[in-house]
Short mmCIF file of C-alpha atoms in Angstrom, two decimals:
data_model
loop_
_atom_site.label_atom_id
_atom_site.label_comp_id
_atom_site.label_asym_id
_atom_site.label_seq_id
_atom_site.Cartn_x
_atom_site.Cartn_y
_atom_site.Cartn_z
CA MET A 1 1.71 21.14 -4.42
CA TYR A 2 4.56 18.90 -3.21
CA ILE A 3 5.27 15.18 -2.77
CA LEU A 4 6.86 13.84 0.54
CA VAL A 5 8.59 10.63 0.54
CA ILE A 6 9.32 8.96 3.81
CA ASN A 7 11.15 5.93 4.29
CA SER A 8 10.52 4.84 7.92
CA GLY A 9 12.71 2.26 9.63
CA SER A 10 12.95 1.14 13.26
CA SER A 11 15.33 3.34 14.42
CA SER A 12 15.21 5.90 11.66
CA ILE A 13 13.64 7.64 8.96
CA LYS A 14 14.85 9.29 5.77
CA TYR A 15 12.70 11.86 3.78
CA GLN A 16 12.77 13.59 0.63
CA LEU A 17 10.48 16.42 -0.73
CA PHE A 18 9.52 17.15 -4.59
CA LEU A 19 7.73 19.44 -5.95
CA GLN A 20 4.69 17.83 -7.79
CA HIS A 21 6.43 17.41 -11.29
CA SER A 22 10.09 17.50 -10.74
CA ASP A 23 12.76 14.81 -10.35
CA GLN A 24 14.82 17.17 -8.22
CA PRO A 25 14.34 17.51 -4.65
CA VAL A 26 14.19 21.02 -2.82
CA CYS A 27 15.35 19.04 0.08
CA SER A 28 15.95 16.04 1.95
CA GLY A 29 16.78 14.50 5.57
CA LEU A 30 17.81 11.71 7.69
CA ILE A 31 16.28 11.36 11.43
CA GLU A 32 18.70 8.55 13.50
CA ARG A 33 18.66 7.45 16.79
CA ILE A 34 14.80 7.29 16.94
CA GLY A 35 14.56 6.50 20.83
CA GLN A 36 17.26 7.91 22.33
CA ASP A 37 18.45 11.09 23.79
CA ASN A 38 20.94 11.90 21.69
CA GLY A 39 18.92 11.69 18.45
CA LEU A 40 20.55 13.30 15.21
CA ILE A 41 18.78 15.27 12.32
CA THR A 42 20.22 16.11 9.27
CA HIS A 43 18.45 18.30 7.07
CA GLU A 44 19.47 19.51 3.35
CA ILE A 45 18.00 22.35 1.35
CA PHE A 46 18.79 22.75 -2.37
CA ARG A 47 18.35 26.03 -4.22
CA ALA A 48 19.52 26.99 -7.13
CA ASP A 49 21.96 23.78 -7.09
CA VAL A 50 23.41 25.07 -3.88
CA ALA A 51 23.02 22.93 -0.80
CA GLN A 52 22.55 24.13 2.88
CA THR A 53 22.86 21.52 5.66
CA LEU A 54 21.61 21.81 9.11
CA LYS A 55 22.78 19.20 11.98
CA LEU A 56 20.66 18.99 15.07
CA GLU A 57 21.38 16.86 17.98
CA GLN A 58 18.35 16.30 20.35
CA SER A 59 16.21 13.79 22.02
CA ILE A 60 13.89 11.86 19.65
CA LYS A 61 11.64 9.53 21.90
CA ASP A 62 9.52 8.09 19.05
CA HIS A 63 8.90 7.92 15.61
CA GLU A 64 5.93 11.07 16.31
CA THR A 65 8.57 13.18 17.52
CA GLY A 66 10.97 12.63 14.45
CA MET A 67 7.99 13.32 12.31
CA GLN A 68 7.03 16.50 13.92
CA ALA A 69 10.76 17.78 14.01
CA MET A 70 10.72 16.93 10.17
CA ALA A 71 7.43 18.78 9.76
CA GLY A 72 8.68 21.88 11.62
CA LEU A 73 11.93 22.39 9.63
CA LEU A 74 9.87 21.99 6.60
CA THR A 75 7.77 25.08 7.60
CA ARG A 76 10.63 27.12 9.75
CA GLU A 77 10.14 30.48 8.86
CA ASP A 78 14.27 31.15 8.03
CA ILE A 79 14.53 27.83 5.87
CA ALA A 80 11.14 27.15 5.07
CA MET A 81 10.18 24.75 2.02
CA ILE A 82 6.41 25.00 2.31
CA ASP A 83 3.98 27.25 4.02
CA ASN A 84 1.87 24.80 5.45
CA ALA A 85 1.10 21.29 5.68
CA ALA A 86 -1.67 21.36 3.17
CA GLN A 87 1.15 21.84 0.38
CA ILE A 88 2.06 18.66 0.48
CA GLY A 89 -0.85 16.51 -1.56
CA THR A 90 1.23 12.94 -1.46
CA ILE A 91 2.96 11.08 0.71
CA GLY A 92 5.01 8.17 -0.56
CA HIS A 93 6.01 5.14 1.86
CA ARG A 94 8.50 2.83 1.14
CA VAL A 95 7.38 -0.61 2.95
CA VAL A 96 9.61 -3.23 2.95
CA HIS A 97 7.19 -6.43 2.68
CA GLY A 98 3.58 -6.16 0.83
CA GLY A 99 3.51 -9.99 0.48
CA GLU A 100 1.25 -11.74 -2.03
CA THR A 101 -1.65 -9.32 -1.84
CA LEU A 102 -0.14 -5.94 -2.53
CA THR A 103 1.96 -6.29 -5.57
CA LYS A 104 1.79 -2.22 -6.96
CA PRO A 105 1.80 1.38 -5.31
CA THR A 106 -1.53 1.43 -3.51
CA VAL A 107 -3.20 4.60 -1.70
CA ILE A 108 -3.16 3.45 2.02
CA THR A 109 -6.93 2.73 4.04
CA ALA A 110 -7.35 0.76 7.04
CA GLU A 111 -7.30 -2.28 4.85
CA VAL A 112 -3.63 -1.87 3.52
CA LYS A 113 -2.41 -0.87 6.98
CA GLU A 114 -4.09 -4.17 8.08
CA LYS A 115 -2.64 -6.38 5.59
CA ILE A 116 0.95 -4.64 5.89
CA MET A 117 0.57 -5.00 9.91
CA ALA A 118 -0.02 -8.59 9.19
CA LEU A 119 3.17 -9.37 7.53
CA TYR A 120 5.02 -8.23 10.89
CA ALA A 121 6.59 -11.70 11.07
CA LEU A 122 7.93 -11.53 7.79
CA ALA A 123 9.50 -8.08 8.05
CA PRO A 124 9.58 -7.64 11.87
CA LEU A 125 12.68 -5.32 11.59
CA HIS A 126 10.67 -3.08 9.06
CA ASN A 127 6.78 -3.35 8.60
CA PRO A 128 6.14 -1.96 12.26
CA GLY A 129 8.15 1.05 11.51
CA HIS A 130 6.68 2.06 8.18
CA ILE A 131 3.10 1.88 10.00
CA LYS A 132 4.28 3.72 12.78
CA GLY A 133 5.51 6.57 9.72
CA ILE A 134 2.12 6.21 8.52
CA GLU A 135 0.11 6.91 11.13
CA VAL A 136 2.19 9.69 12.43
CA ALA A 137 1.93 11.22 8.49
CA GLU A 138 -1.82 10.93 8.67
CA LYS A 139 -1.72 12.90 11.97
CA LEU A 140 0.34 15.72 10.65
CA PHE A 141 -0.75 15.98 7.16
CA PRO A 142 -4.49 15.11 7.09
CA ALA A 143 -5.02 16.28 3.78
CA ALA A 144 -2.27 14.35 1.84
CA THR A 145 -3.01 11.25 -0.27
CA GLN A 146 -1.00 8.27 1.44
CA ILE A 147 0.43 5.94 -1.01
CA ALA A 148 2.53 2.80 0.17
CA VAL A 149 5.10 1.38 -2.51
CA PHE A 150 6.43 -1.79 -1.91
CA ASP A 151 10.04 -3.23 -2.17
CA THR A 152 8.55 -6.82 -2.72
CA ALA A 153 6.52 -5.56 -5.70
CA PHE A 154 9.19 -5.79 -8.35
CA HIS A 155 10.09 -9.37 -7.68
CA GLN A 156 6.37 -10.60 -8.54
CA THR A 157 7.22 -11.35 -11.57
CA LEU A 158 9.34 -14.21 -10.89
CA PRO A 159 8.08 -17.23 -12.37
CA GLU A 160 6.73 -20.20 -9.69
CA ARG A 161 10.13 -22.57 -10.41
CA ALA A 162 11.88 -19.53 -9.00
CA PHE A 163 9.73 -18.10 -5.67
CA ARG A 164 8.60 -21.73 -4.57
CA TYR A 165 10.51 -23.69 -1.96
CA ALA A 166 10.69 -27.72 -2.09
CA ILE A 167 8.40 -28.12 0.75
CA PRO A 168 4.41 -29.52 1.11
CA ASP A 169 2.05 -27.24 -0.85
CA LYS A 170 0.17 -26.15 2.41
CA PHE A 171 2.83 -23.95 3.63
CA TYR A 172 2.59 -21.86 0.27
CA LEU A 173 -1.14 -22.38 0.18
CA GLU A 174 -1.87 -21.57 3.58
CA ASP A 175 1.00 -19.78 5.00
CA GLY A 176 2.80 -17.80 2.04
CA ILE A 177 5.52 -19.36 2.50
CA ARG A 178 7.67 -18.38 -0.52
CA VAL A 179 10.26 -16.21 -2.16
CA TYR A 180 9.64 -12.54 -1.95
CA GLY A 181 12.69 -10.60 -2.71
CA PHE A 182 13.49 -7.05 -1.19
CA HIS A 183 15.30 -3.93 -2.61
CA GLY A 184 12.92 -4.14 -5.21
CA ILE A 185 12.48 -0.52 -5.42
CA SER A 186 16.52 -0.12 -5.78
CA HIS A 187 16.74 -2.72 -8.06
CA GLN A 188 13.81 -1.57 -10.29
CA TYR A 189 15.48 1.97 -10.47
CA VAL A 190 18.77 1.20 -11.66
CA ALA A 191 17.77 -1.66 -14.00
CA GLY A 192 15.64 0.87 -15.56
CA ALA A 193 18.45 3.37 -15.53
CA ALA A 194 20.84 0.73 -17.18
CA ILE A 195 18.42 -0.12 -20.11
CA THR A 196 18.21 3.72 -21.03
CA TRP A 197 21.97 3.73 -20.65
CA LEU A 198 22.05 0.54 -22.82
CA LYS A 199 19.58 1.86 -25.12
CA ASP A 200 18.78 -1.93 -25.21
CA PRO A 201 14.71 -2.66 -23.35
CA GLY A 202 15.94 -6.35 -23.82
CA ALA A 203 18.83 -5.99 -22.02
CA LYS A 204 19.81 -8.91 -19.67
CA LEU A 205 20.95 -7.31 -16.24
CA ILE A 206 22.41 -8.66 -13.19
CA THR A 207 21.83 -5.86 -10.63
CA ILE A 208 23.66 -5.74 -7.05
CA HIS A 209 22.48 -3.85 -4.24
CA LEU A 210 25.28 -3.94 -1.73
CA GLY A 211 24.58 -2.03 1.53
CA ASN A 212 24.28 -3.09 4.97
CA GLY A 213 21.82 -5.37 3.57
CA CYS A 214 22.67 -6.78 0.14
CA SER A 215 20.82 -8.62 -2.65
CA MET A 216 21.15 -9.57 -6.28
CA ALA A 217 18.47 -9.72 -9.07
CA ALA A 218 18.52 -11.08 -12.42
CA VAL A 219 16.53 -8.79 -14.97
CA SER A 220 15.66 -9.76 -18.28
CA GLY A 221 13.95 -6.61 -20.39
CA GLY A 222 13.18 -4.62 -17.17
CA ARG A 223 11.16 -7.90 -15.46
CA CYS A 224 12.86 -9.64 -12.54
CA ILE A 225 12.99 -13.16 -13.14
CA ASP A 226 14.93 -14.29 -9.74
CA THR A 227 16.46 -12.55 -6.42
CA SER A 228 18.49 -13.63 -3.80
CA MET A 229 16.39 -12.63 -0.85
CA GLY A 230 13.86 -14.98 0.26
CA LEU A 231 10.55 -15.36 2.17
CA THR A 232 12.68 -12.27 4.69
CA PRO A 233 15.80 -10.23 3.90
CA LEU A 234 17.82 -12.85 5.63
CA ASP A 235 18.61 -15.16 2.58
CA GLY A 236 21.35 -14.67 0.13
CA LEU A 237 24.54 -12.71 0.43
CA VAL A 238 26.75 -12.26 3.14
CA MET A 239 25.65 -8.87 4.73
CA GLY A 240 26.46 -6.29 7.15
CA THR A 241 25.27 -8.35 10.43
CA ARG A 242 22.99 -11.18 8.76
CA SER A 243 24.50 -14.60 7.63
CA GLY A 244 22.76 -14.61 4.54
CA ALA A 245 22.23 -18.48 3.13
CA ILE A 246 23.08 -21.01 5.66
CA ASP A 247 22.43 -24.80 6.01
CA PRO A 248 19.02 -25.16 8.18
CA SER A 249 20.69 -28.01 9.93
CA VAL A 250 23.07 -25.72 11.67
CA LEU A 251 19.95 -23.92 13.32
CA LEU A 252 18.80 -27.39 13.91
CA TYR A 253 22.17 -28.50 15.72
CA LEU A 254 22.22 -24.95 17.93
CA GLN A 255 18.79 -25.54 18.79
CA GLN A 256 18.93 -29.12 19.63
CA GLN A 257 22.64 -29.32 20.79
CA LYS A 258 23.52 -25.96 22.44
CA GLY A 259 19.89 -24.66 23.60
CA TYR A 260 19.37 -21.94 21.38
CA THR A 261 15.93 -20.56 21.44
CA ALA A 262 14.00 -19.13 18.18
CA GLU A 263 14.53 -15.74 19.50
CA GLN A 264 18.15 -16.06 20.26
CA LEU A 265 18.89 -17.43 16.64
CA THR A 266 16.88 -14.77 15.12
CA GLY A 267 19.16 -12.65 17.19
CA LEU A 268 22.17 -14.53 15.73
CA LEU A 269 21.49 -14.81 12.44
CA ASN A 270 20.20 -11.14 11.63
CA LYS A 271 22.31 -8.92 14.04
CA GLN A 272 25.38 -11.03 15.07
CA SER A 273 26.89 -12.27 11.71
CA GLY A 274 27.94 -11.56 8.47
CA MET A 275 30.82 -9.30 8.45
CA LEU A 276 30.22 -8.41 12.08
CA GLY A 277 30.64 -12.11 12.90
CA LEU A 278 33.80 -12.59 10.62
CA THR A 279 35.24 -9.24 11.60
CA GLY A 280 33.80 -7.72 14.49
CA TYR A 281 32.90 -4.97 12.31
CA ASN A 282 29.86 -4.07 10.19
CA ASP A 283 30.81 -1.01 8.24
CA MET A 284 32.94 -1.85 5.05
CA ARG A 285 34.82 1.33 5.83
CA ASP A 286 36.25 -0.01 8.41
CA ILE A 287 36.79 -3.76 7.25
CA SER A 288 38.84 -2.18 4.17
CA ARG A 289 41.31 -0.37 6.22
CA LEU A 290 41.98 -3.56 7.80
CA TYR A 291 42.15 -5.51 4.87
CA HIS A 292 44.98 -3.15 3.38
CA GLU A 293 46.59 -3.45 6.65
CA ASN A 294 46.75 -7.42 5.82
CA ASP A 295 44.06 -8.25 8.74
CA PRO A 296 43.80 -12.38 8.18
CA ALA A 297 40.12 -11.94 9.32
CA ALA A 298 39.17 -8.93 6.94
CA LYS A 299 41.08 -10.53 4.37
CA LEU A 300 38.93 -13.88 4.92
CA ALA A 301 35.51 -11.66 5.21
CA TYR A 302 36.00 -9.73 2.04
CA GLU A 303 36.89 -13.06 0.11
CA LEU A 304 33.99 -14.59 1.37
CA TYR A 305 32.09 -11.83 0.52
CA ALA A 306 32.93 -11.39 -3.22
CA TYR A 307 32.61 -15.30 -3.77
CA ARG A 308 29.19 -15.47 -2.66
CA ILE A 309 28.30 -12.59 -5.32
CA LYS A 310 30.18 -14.40 -8.10
CA LYS A 311 28.03 -17.58 -7.35
CA PHE A 312 24.89 -15.73 -8.09
CA ILE A 313 26.50 -14.19 -10.84
CA GLY A 314 26.97 -17.72 -12.34
CA ALA A 315 23.52 -18.91 -11.73
CA TYR A 316 21.69 -15.82 -12.92
CA THR A 317 23.73 -15.72 -16.42
CA ALA A 318 22.65 -19.22 -16.47
CA ALA A 319 18.75 -18.51 -15.63
CA LEU A 320 19.21 -15.45 -17.72
CA ASN A 321 21.01 -17.06 -21.13
CA GLY A 322 23.20 -14.38 -21.25
CA LEU A 323 24.23 -11.41 -19.61
CA ASP A 324 24.78 -7.52 -20.97
CA ALA A 325 25.68 -5.94 -17.97
CA LEU A 326 26.26 -6.18 -14.16
CA VAL A 327 25.07 -2.94 -12.04
CA PHE A 328 26.57 -2.13 -9.00
CA THR A 329 24.67 -0.01 -6.79
CA ALA A 330 24.01 1.18 -2.77
CA GLY A 331 26.38 2.43 -0.32
CA VAL A 332 29.20 -0.43 -0.91
CA GLY A 333 28.20 -0.98 -4.54
CA GLU A 334 28.77 2.55 -5.31
CA ASN A 335 31.84 3.52 -3.39
CA ASP A 336 33.84 0.15 -2.18
CA ALA A 337 36.48 -0.46 -5.15
CA LEU A 338 37.95 -3.47 -3.69
CA THR A 339 34.49 -5.09 -3.70
CA ARG A 340 34.03 -4.59 -7.58
CA GLU A 341 37.55 -5.81 -7.94
CA LEU A 342 36.99 -8.90 -6.26
CA VAL A 343 33.58 -9.37 -7.72
CA CYS A 344 34.74 -9.44 -11.01
CA ARG A 345 38.35 -10.82 -10.69
CA ASP A 346 38.53 -14.05 -12.94
CA MET A 347 35.40 -13.60 -14.58
CA GLU A 348 36.82 -13.13 -18.35
CA PHE A 349 34.74 -16.20 -19.32
CA LEU A 350 31.56 -14.54 -18.76
CA GLY A 351 33.41 -11.13 -20.57
CA ILE A 352 33.54 -9.60 -17.61
CA ASN A 353 36.85 -7.45 -17.45
CA ILE A 354 37.15 -4.50 -15.26
CA ASP A 355 39.28 -1.52 -15.51
CA ILE A 356 41.18 -1.29 -12.43
CA ALA A 357 42.17 2.39 -12.80
CA LYS A 358 38.67 3.38 -13.64
CA ASN A 359 37.51 1.54 -10.82
CA GLN A 360 39.59 3.25 -8.06
CA LEU A 361 38.06 6.83 -9.36
CA ARG A 362 35.61 8.30 -6.70
CA GLU A 363 33.15 9.68 -9.20
CA LYS A 364 29.58 10.37 -9.02
CA GLY A 365 26.60 9.66 -11.06
CA LEU A 366 26.26 6.39 -13.87
CA ARG A 367 30.07 5.02 -14.25
CA ASP A 368 31.12 2.64 -16.96
CA LEU A 369 34.07 0.66 -15.38
CA THR A 370 34.30 -1.77 -18.44
CA ALA A 371 38.12 -3.08 -19.94
CA GLY A 372 38.92 -3.08 -23.28
CA GLY A 373 37.59 -6.16 -24.55
CA GLY A 374 35.02 -6.81 -22.26
CA ARG A 375 31.81 -7.76 -23.60
CA THR A 376 29.73 -7.35 -20.09
CA ARG A 377 29.21 -3.79 -19.29
CA ILE A 378 30.27 -3.12 -15.60
CA LEU A 379 28.42 -0.22 -14.17
CA VAL A 380 28.13 1.74 -11.04
CA ILE A 381 24.86 3.42 -11.20
CA PRO A 382 23.69 5.26 -7.94
CA THR A 383 20.48 4.27 -6.40
CA ASN A 384 17.50 6.73 -5.38
CA GLU A 385 14.91 5.03 -4.09
CA GLU A 386 13.30 8.09 -2.72
CA LEU A 387 12.74 9.49 -6.45
CA ALA A 388 11.24 6.22 -7.39
CA ILE A 389 8.74 6.53 -5.06
CA ALA A 390 8.08 9.93 -6.23
CA ARG A 391 7.61 9.10 -9.57
CA GLU A 392 5.08 5.87 -8.39
CA CYS A 393 3.19 8.51 -6.76
CA ARG A 394 2.94 10.64 -9.64
CA ARG A 395 2.47 7.88 -11.88
CA LEU A 396 -0.42 6.72 -9.50
CA GLY A 397 -2.02 10.30 -9.28
CA ALA A 398 -1.72 10.51 -13.14
CA GLU A 399 -4.38 7.01 -13.05
CA GLY A 400 -6.38 8.68 -10.80
CA HIS A 401 -5.28 6.06 -7.90
#
C-alpha cells in the first residue's frame, strides 16, 4: 500500500508517492498553470536511486483535470508505480489554515471540510484550492483515507501573549482574530532535523523559511513560541509579492485619501508588493543578478529584505532567552548565498559568524556554515513538507485515527 501526499494550491498541485513504511518517495510531481491551455506537468520516477523525468505540456482546465492526469501517470503502463487506485491507502493533504479548531492531523469528513471552507476569508489564496484537491481525490481514490495536515498546527503552542492582538476582546472571542502563523509543516520539519543534528532536545532555534512566501519561528525544545506571520500569511517579513508588516495607517490613507477599495488593497499588498514592488521582479535569481550588476533598486531590496529578518532574529533571541542555531530553509533560504550572508553580517554580538567560503558552496543536504569561533550554529536544512505530511499520516494510522 502507498501514501499519496497532495499539496493543492490555487493554480498548481505538488504531489509525492511513498510506500507505506518508507521515507523515500517512489515518484513526485508538479502540475502548474491550472486553468491555462499551456499547463505543465513535471513527473519524476525514482528507481534504484535513478530518476526519470517526464515533462508534459497540455491544457489543464481545472484541478480535476490535473488530478486525473496525475492518476493516469501513476498507472501508465510504461512508467506505472501502482496497478490501480485501490493501492493508495492514504492521501495526505496540506491545508494552509486550520483556525483554532483544526489543530492536529485529522481524518477528513464532511464536517472537517465545512470547517476548512469556513476559513476561506482568512486564506483566500490557499484553502479553496485545498478543498478542490480534497474533493477530486475523494472521487479518484474512493477507498483511500483522506487526511488533512495543517500549516497552522505547529504554531498552536504560542502563548496567549504572543498570539493575541491589542484590540478589544470581542474580535478574538467572536471572530477568532489572532496570530495563527503559517509554514508550520516546514518549520516543524527543519526544527526536528536541527534538534537531531545538534543532539539537543532543548535547543533554542530560529527557523527561517524563505521562499516566495517568507516566515520565521522561534522554537524552544521543539515547541513554537512565536512566529512572524499573523492572522493571514501577509504579516512579518518582506516576501516575493507580499509587503509583510506595514503600518495599518498606510491602508487607511490609501482608502480615505486615494479612494482604494478593500479589493484593491488586498491585491496591492498580496500580489504587487514585496520584492516585486521594490524591483519589478519577485524571483530572487533575477534580483540577485541585478544586485551583482549594482542595480540600486535590487541593492535596496536585498538590504531591506535582510534587515527585516535581522530584526526578527534579535526579537526572537530575546523571546527565547538565548540562541543555539539559525536554520535557513526553502527555495531562497537553501539556495541564495547572498541572503544568508547579508542576514548574518554584523551579528557577532549574538555569536553569529558565517563562513563566507562555505556559504558560497552549492551542496545538498544539511550544511553547517558556522565560521570558527561562532557559538551560534548557522544551518541550512532542506525542507520536505511532503515527507513531513507522509509521516503524520503514518502516525495517525498507527494511532487508529
